[in-house]
mmCIF file of C-alpha atoms in Angstrom:
data_model
loop_
_atom_site.group_PDB
_atom_site.id
_atom_site.type_symbol
_atom_site.label_atom_id
_atom_site.label_comp_id
_atom_site.label_asym_id
_atom_site.label_seq_id
_atom_site.Cartn_x
_atom_site.Cartn_y
_atom_site.Cartn_z
ATOM 1 C CA MET A 1 -14.624 186.189 16.129
ATOM 2 C CA ALA A 2 -11.875 188.190 14.473
ATOM 3 C CA LEU A 3 -11.174 185.284 12.155
ATOM 4 C CA PHE A 4 -14.816 184.990 11.249
ATOM 5 C CA VAL A 5 -15.003 188.697 10.469
ATOM 6 C CA PHE A 6 -11.861 188.501 8.419
ATOM 7 C CA LEU A 7 -13.182 185.603 6.354
ATOM 8 C CA TRP A 8 -16.540 187.224 5.804
ATOM 9 C CA VAL A 9 -14.965 190.464 4.565
ATOM 10 C CA GLY A 10 -12.701 188.651 2.249
ATOM 11 C CA ILE A 11 -15.445 186.620 0.675
ATOM 12 C CA ASN A 12 -17.584 189.648 0.079
ATOM 13 C CA TRP A 13 -14.713 191.541 -1.474
ATOM 14 C CA GLN A 14 -13.964 188.754 -3.873
ATOM 15 C CA SER A 15 -17.592 188.580 -4.976
ATOM 16 C CA GLU A 16 -17.495 192.195 -5.641
ATOM 17 C CA GLU A 17 -14.428 192.138 -7.746
ATOM 18 C CA GLY A 18 -15.922 189.370 -9.825
ATOM 19 C CA GLY A 19 -12.969 187.308 -9.711
ATOM 20 C CA SER A 20 -11.715 184.571 -7.606
ATOM 21 C CA ALA A 21 -8.809 184.871 -5.344
ATOM 22 C CA GLU A 22 -7.003 182.468 -3.133
ATOM 23 C CA ALA A 23 -6.130 183.481 0.276
ATOM 24 C CA GLU A 24 -4.037 181.715 2.835
ATOM 25 C CA VAL A 25 -5.199 182.069 6.287
ATOM 26 C CA TRP A 26 -2.745 181.822 9.146
ATOM 27 C CA ASP A 27 -3.708 181.839 12.669
ATOM 28 C CA ILE A 28 -1.443 184.497 14.009
ATOM 29 C CA LYS A 29 -2.282 183.390 17.471
ATOM 30 C CA VAL A 30 0.007 180.725 18.534
ATOM 31 C CA SER A 31 -1.756 178.505 20.829
ATOM 32 C CA GLU A 32 0.234 177.452 23.786
ATOM 33 C CA ALA A 33 1.013 173.869 23.955
ATOM 34 C CA ALA A 34 -1.058 172.032 26.359
ATOM 35 C CA PRO A 35 0.839 170.861 29.337
ATOM 36 C CA ARG A 36 2.096 167.265 29.096
ATOM 37 C CA ALA A 37 -0.131 165.023 30.895
ATOM 38 C CA GLU A 38 1.736 163.439 33.763
ATOM 39 C CA ILE A 39 1.518 159.714 33.641
ATOM 40 C CA PRO A 40 1.376 158.432 37.112
ATOM 41 C CA GLU A 41 4.111 156.043 37.876
ATOM 42 C CA PRO A 42 2.898 152.560 38.610
ATOM 43 C CA VAL A 43 2.702 151.960 42.219
ATOM 44 C CA VAL A 44 4.556 148.843 43.142
ATOM 45 C CA GLU A 45 3.259 147.366 46.239
ATOM 46 C CA GLU A 46 6.026 146.170 48.441
ATOM 47 C CA LYS A 47 5.384 142.679 49.464
ATOM 48 C CA ALA A 48 6.119 141.812 52.967
ATOM 49 C CA GLU A 49 9.365 139.905 53.123
ATOM 50 C CA GLU A 50 8.602 136.323 53.744
ATOM 51 C CA PRO A 51 10.495 134.833 56.613
ATOM 52 C CA LYS A 52 13.377 132.801 55.348
ATOM 53 C CA ALA A 53 13.182 129.182 56.172
ATOM 54 C CA SER A 54 16.007 128.223 58.451
ATOM 55 C CA VAL A 55 18.397 126.008 56.567
ATOM 56 C CA LYS A 56 20.008 123.386 58.779
ATOM 57 C CA GLU A 57 23.652 123.013 58.027
ATOM 58 C CA PRO A 58 24.589 119.405 57.171
ATOM 59 C CA GLU A 59 26.314 117.652 59.977
ATOM 60 C CA PRO A 60 29.901 116.650 59.225
ATOM 61 C CA VAL A 61 30.036 113.111 57.929
ATOM 62 C CA GLU A 62 32.704 110.994 59.445
ATOM 63 C CA ALA A 63 35.063 109.782 56.715
ATOM 64 C CA LYS A 64 34.840 106.046 56.259
ATOM 65 C CA PRO A 65 38.086 104.180 55.700
ATOM 66 C CA ASP A 66 38.789 102.932 52.244
ATOM 67 C CA ILE A 67 37.897 99.224 52.424
ATOM 68 C CA ALA A 68 40.212 98.289 49.586
ATOM 69 C CA LEU A 69 43.116 100.117 51.221
ATOM 70 C CA GLU A 70 42.479 98.428 54.549
ATOM 71 C CA GLU A 71 42.372 95.005 52.899
ATOM 72 C CA GLU A 72 45.648 95.731 51.098
ATOM 73 C CA LYS A 73 47.294 96.745 54.374
ATOM 74 C CA LYS A 74 45.960 93.575 55.998
ATOM 75 C CA ARG A 75 47.354 91.392 53.201
ATOM 76 C CA LYS A 76 50.746 93.085 53.450
ATOM 77 C CA GLU A 77 50.809 92.570 57.213
ATOM 78 C CA GLU A 78 49.938 88.881 56.856
ATOM 79 C CA LYS A 79 52.610 88.489 54.184
ATOM 80 C CA ARG A 80 55.162 90.176 56.435
ATOM 81 C CA LYS A 81 54.303 87.853 59.324
ATOM 82 C CA GLU A 82 54.539 84.785 57.087
ATOM 83 C CA GLU A 83 57.946 85.939 55.859
ATOM 84 C CA GLU A 84 59.169 86.467 59.408
ATOM 85 C CA LYS A 85 57.876 83.018 60.387
ATOM 86 C CA ARG A 86 59.606 81.414 57.400
ATOM 87 C CA LYS A 87 62.905 83.127 58.240
ATOM 88 C CA GLU A 88 62.594 82.066 61.868
ATOM 89 C CA GLU A 89 61.975 78.453 60.843
ATOM 90 C CA GLU A 90 64.953 78.532 58.486
ATOM 91 C CA LYS A 91 67.122 79.991 61.229
ATOM 92 C CA LYS A 92 65.948 77.317 63.660
ATOM 93 C CA LYS A 93 66.566 74.574 61.095
ATOM 94 C CA LYS A 94 70.082 75.850 60.402
ATOM 95 C CA GLU A 95 70.783 76.012 64.120
ATOM 96 C CA GLU A 96 69.581 72.426 64.577
ATOM 97 C CA THR A 97 71.711 71.288 61.627
ATOM 98 C CA ARG A 98 74.758 73.082 63.027
ATOM 99 C CA LYS A 99 74.177 71.543 66.450
ATOM 100 C CA LYS A 100 73.754 68.086 64.931
ATOM 101 C CA GLU A 101 76.959 68.451 62.941
ATOM 102 C CA ALA A 102 78.797 69.630 66.058
ATOM 103 C CA ASP A 103 77.487 66.597 67.989
ATOM 104 C CA GLU A 104 78.568 64.246 65.213
ATOM 105 C CA ALA A 105 82.023 65.809 65.123
ATOM 106 C CA ARG A 106 82.303 65.493 68.902
ATOM 107 C CA LYS A 107 81.253 61.838 68.749
ATOM 108 C CA LYS A 108 83.858 61.152 66.093
ATOM 109 C CA GLU A 109 86.522 62.798 68.223
ATOM 110 C CA LEU A 110 85.498 60.760 71.239
ATOM 111 C CA LYS A 111 85.402 57.614 69.155
ATOM 112 C CA LEU A 112 88.873 58.303 67.773
ATOM 113 C CA ALA A 113 90.230 59.055 71.227
ATOM 114 C CA ASP A 114 88.602 55.902 72.553
ATOM 115 C CA GLN A 115 90.094 53.868 69.713
ATOM 116 C CA LYS A 116 93.554 55.265 70.384
ATOM 117 C CA LYS A 117 93.170 54.539 74.072
ATOM 118 C CA ALA A 118 92.018 50.984 73.391
ATOM 119 C CA ASP A 119 94.871 50.402 70.948
ATOM 120 C CA ALA A 120 97.383 51.628 73.499
ATOM 121 C CA ILE A 121 95.897 49.384 76.188
ATOM 122 C CA MET A 122 95.957 46.379 73.878
ATOM 123 C CA ALA A 123 99.536 47.094 72.890
ATOM 124 C CA GLU A 124 100.569 47.231 76.517
ATOM 125 C CA GLU A 125 98.600 44.102 77.269
ATOM 126 C CA ALA A 126 100.232 42.269 74.376
ATOM 127 C CA LYS A 127 103.656 43.210 75.651
ATOM 128 C CA ARG A 128 102.732 42.076 79.141
ATOM 129 C CA LEU A 129 101.367 38.766 77.937
ATOM 130 C CA ALA A 130 104.336 38.197 75.690
ATOM 131 C CA ALA A 131 106.723 38.823 78.559
ATOM 132 C CA LYS A 132 104.675 36.553 80.830
ATOM 133 C CA SER A 133 104.657 33.686 78.370
ATOM 134 C CA GLY A 134 108.393 33.973 77.773
ATOM 135 C CA THR A 135 107.947 34.318 74.019
ATOM 136 C CA GLY A 136 109.671 37.688 73.877
ATOM 137 C CA GLY A 137 108.516 40.292 71.431
ATOM 138 C CA SER A 138 107.713 37.831 68.651
ATOM 139 C CA GLY A 139 104.536 36.549 70.289
ATOM 140 C CA THR A 140 105.181 33.020 69.062
ATOM 141 C CA SER A 141 105.023 29.826 71.074
ATOM 142 C CA ALA A 142 107.463 26.936 71.283
ATOM 143 C CA TYR A 143 104.657 24.508 70.568
ATOM 144 C CA SER A 144 101.897 24.423 68.016
ATOM 145 C CA THR A 145 98.375 25.752 68.426
ATOM 146 C CA GLY A 146 95.012 24.580 67.134
ATOM 147 C CA SER A 147 92.980 25.873 64.174
ATOM 148 C CA THR A 148 92.716 29.582 63.546
ATOM 149 C CA TYR A 149 89.140 30.164 64.835
ATOM 150 C CA GLY A 150 88.282 26.891 66.514
ATOM 151 C CA ASP A 151 85.127 24.892 65.952
ATOM 152 C CA ALA A 152 81.705 26.321 65.150
ATOM 153 C CA GLY A 153 80.549 26.755 68.731
ATOM 154 C CA TYR A 154 83.795 28.071 70.218
ATOM 155 C CA SER A 155 83.026 31.786 69.770
ATOM 156 C CA ARG A 156 79.561 31.339 71.344
ATOM 157 C CA LYS A 157 81.072 29.475 74.277
ATOM 158 C CA VAL A 158 83.755 32.038 75.103
ATOM 159 C CA GLY A 159 81.316 34.870 74.249
ATOM 160 C CA ALA A 160 78.942 33.720 77.004
ATOM 161 C CA LYS A 161 81.828 33.679 79.460
ATOM 162 C CA ILE A 162 82.895 37.234 78.460
ATOM 163 C CA LYS A 163 79.314 38.450 78.722
ATOM 164 C CA SER A 164 78.985 37.098 82.262
ATOM 165 C CA ASN A 165 82.111 39.051 83.246
ATOM 166 C CA THR A 166 80.976 42.337 81.657
ATOM 167 C CA VAL A 167 79.984 44.921 84.256
ATOM 168 C CA PHE A 168 78.145 47.891 82.736
ATOM 169 C CA ASN A 169 75.025 49.847 83.663
ATOM 170 C CA VAL A 170 73.123 50.582 80.464
ATOM 171 C CA PRO A 171 71.906 54.238 80.473
ATOM 172 C CA GLU A 172 68.164 54.762 79.939
ATOM 173 C CA SER A 173 68.905 57.400 77.314
ATOM 174 C CA LEU A 174 70.817 54.929 75.141
ATOM 175 C CA SER A 175 69.277 54.815 71.679
ATOM 176 C CA GLY A 176 69.331 51.459 69.918
ATOM 177 C CA ASN A 177 71.546 48.528 70.814
ATOM 178 C CA PRO A 178 74.881 49.032 68.989
ATOM 179 C CA PRO A 179 77.431 46.176 69.324
ATOM 180 C CA VAL A 180 81.160 46.325 69.965
ATOM 181 C CA GLU A 181 83.354 43.842 68.115
ATOM 182 C CA TYR A 182 86.784 42.524 69.148
ATOM 183 C CA ASP A 183 89.349 40.185 67.625
ATOM 184 C CA VAL A 184 91.138 38.192 70.327
ATOM 185 C CA GLU A 185 94.424 36.371 69.645
ATOM 186 C CA LEU A 186 95.332 33.496 71.954
ATOM 187 C CA LEU A 187 98.465 31.683 72.945
ATOM 188 C CA PRO A 188 98.561 27.838 73.084
ATOM 189 C CA ASP A 189 97.961 27.895 76.825
ATOM 190 C CA GLY A 190 94.746 29.921 76.403
ATOM 191 C CA SER A 191 96.228 33.206 77.603
ATOM 192 C CA ILE A 192 95.685 36.369 75.595
ATOM 193 C CA LYS A 193 98.213 37.333 72.960
ATOM 194 C CA GLY A 194 96.426 40.456 71.761
ATOM 195 C CA ILE A 195 93.072 42.244 71.605
ATOM 196 C CA ARG A 196 91.992 44.433 68.710
ATOM 197 C CA LYS A 197 88.750 46.364 68.513
ATOM 198 C CA ARG A 198 87.204 45.976 65.082
ATOM 199 C CA LYS A 199 84.116 48.145 65.681
ATOM 200 C CA SER A 200 83.062 50.478 68.478
ATOM 201 C CA SER A 201 79.542 50.579 69.881
ATOM 202 C CA GLY A 202 79.750 54.330 70.185
ATOM 203 C CA VAL A 203 79.560 54.008 73.964
ATOM 204 C CA PRO A 204 83.135 54.256 75.298
ATOM 205 C CA GLY A 205 82.196 52.963 78.746
ATOM 206 C CA PHE A 206 80.638 49.825 77.313
ATOM 207 C CA ASP A 207 83.592 49.175 74.978
ATOM 208 C CA GLU A 208 85.967 49.437 77.952
ATOM 209 C CA ALA A 209 83.792 47.106 80.058
ATOM 210 C CA VAL A 210 83.868 44.408 77.343
ATOM 211 C CA PHE A 211 87.620 44.811 76.969
ATOM 212 C CA ARG A 212 88.110 44.222 80.703
ATOM 213 C CA ALA A 213 85.755 41.231 80.555
ATOM 214 C CA ILE A 214 87.856 39.660 77.770
ATOM 215 C CA GLU A 215 90.946 39.999 79.967
ATOM 216 C CA LYS A 216 89.119 38.653 83.006
ATOM 217 C CA SER A 217 87.856 35.595 81.117
ATOM 218 C CA ALA A 218 91.388 34.358 80.286
ATOM 219 C CA PRO A 219 92.763 31.746 80.097
ATOM 220 C CA TYR A 220 90.476 30.419 77.364
ATOM 221 C CA PRO A 221 89.733 26.713 76.935
ATOM 222 C CA ALA A 222 90.630 24.441 74.042
ATOM 223 C CA ASP A 223 88.038 23.628 71.430
ATOM 224 C CA LYS A 224 86.707 20.137 70.573
ATOM 225 C CA SER A 225 90.030 19.258 68.935
ATOM 226 C CA GLY A 226 91.767 19.613 72.292
ATOM 227 C CA LYS A 227 93.797 22.622 71.215
ATOM 228 C CA VAL A 228 93.384 26.343 71.849
ATOM 229 C CA PRO A 229 92.450 28.280 68.687
ATOM 230 C CA GLN A 230 94.800 30.974 67.471
ATOM 231 C CA LYS A 231 92.062 33.608 67.643
ATOM 232 C CA PHE A 232 88.355 34.252 67.936
ATOM 233 C CA ASN A 233 86.112 37.262 67.439
ATOM 234 C CA ILE A 234 83.275 38.420 69.608
ATOM 235 C CA SER A 235 80.350 40.815 69.195
ATOM 236 C CA HIS A 236 78.696 42.086 72.329
ATOM 237 C CA LYS A 237 75.669 44.416 72.702
ATOM 238 C CA PRO A 238 74.864 46.641 75.724
ATOM 239 C CA LYS A 239 71.291 45.350 76.020
ATOM 240 C CA GLY A 240 72.225 41.727 75.449
#
């Protein structure tokens, strides 16, 4: 109302003065600021917590062996066994070779000893026969003898006689049928001048039996010429 009165008075006064005037009107009453409207905070509805689904822990998985690694181990083991087998076979082969060589060496020693023994026996026998025949150490006779080896059938004839006088039990384990060979020198009366073994059968007992049979078969007969040959050779086998 005061403002209205003030404006009305001013307008009337200006009309009376006949002039125009500008007036600035200020509202001396400072209006209080209206309180700030409170904006309600948004209400957030709390949702009910949903029950958590139970998560099942994974069961421990048993580690599977590496197939490739297992196969490699298997191959190595097989290779190791094959190598051991090969070494064992080589060792066995060497042992058999060594044993065979030792047996051969022993046979040679026995053969040499048997040969020396036979040579000694024949030497003694030659001396005995020489003394018996009265020829002395020369082994010669006061009268002539027949041909050197006699006729064609002489060796077979005296060989059969020697064979019949040979006493020897052939062992079942004897391998083969190796012969023994002797050269027999004769005096004109058919007695033995000397015996020399040309080849051994490898069986000392058999060689000795044939040697004794040669001695036992003396004196030897004359051949078809009517004279005793100077010598003959014989080959005799254990199994006939």
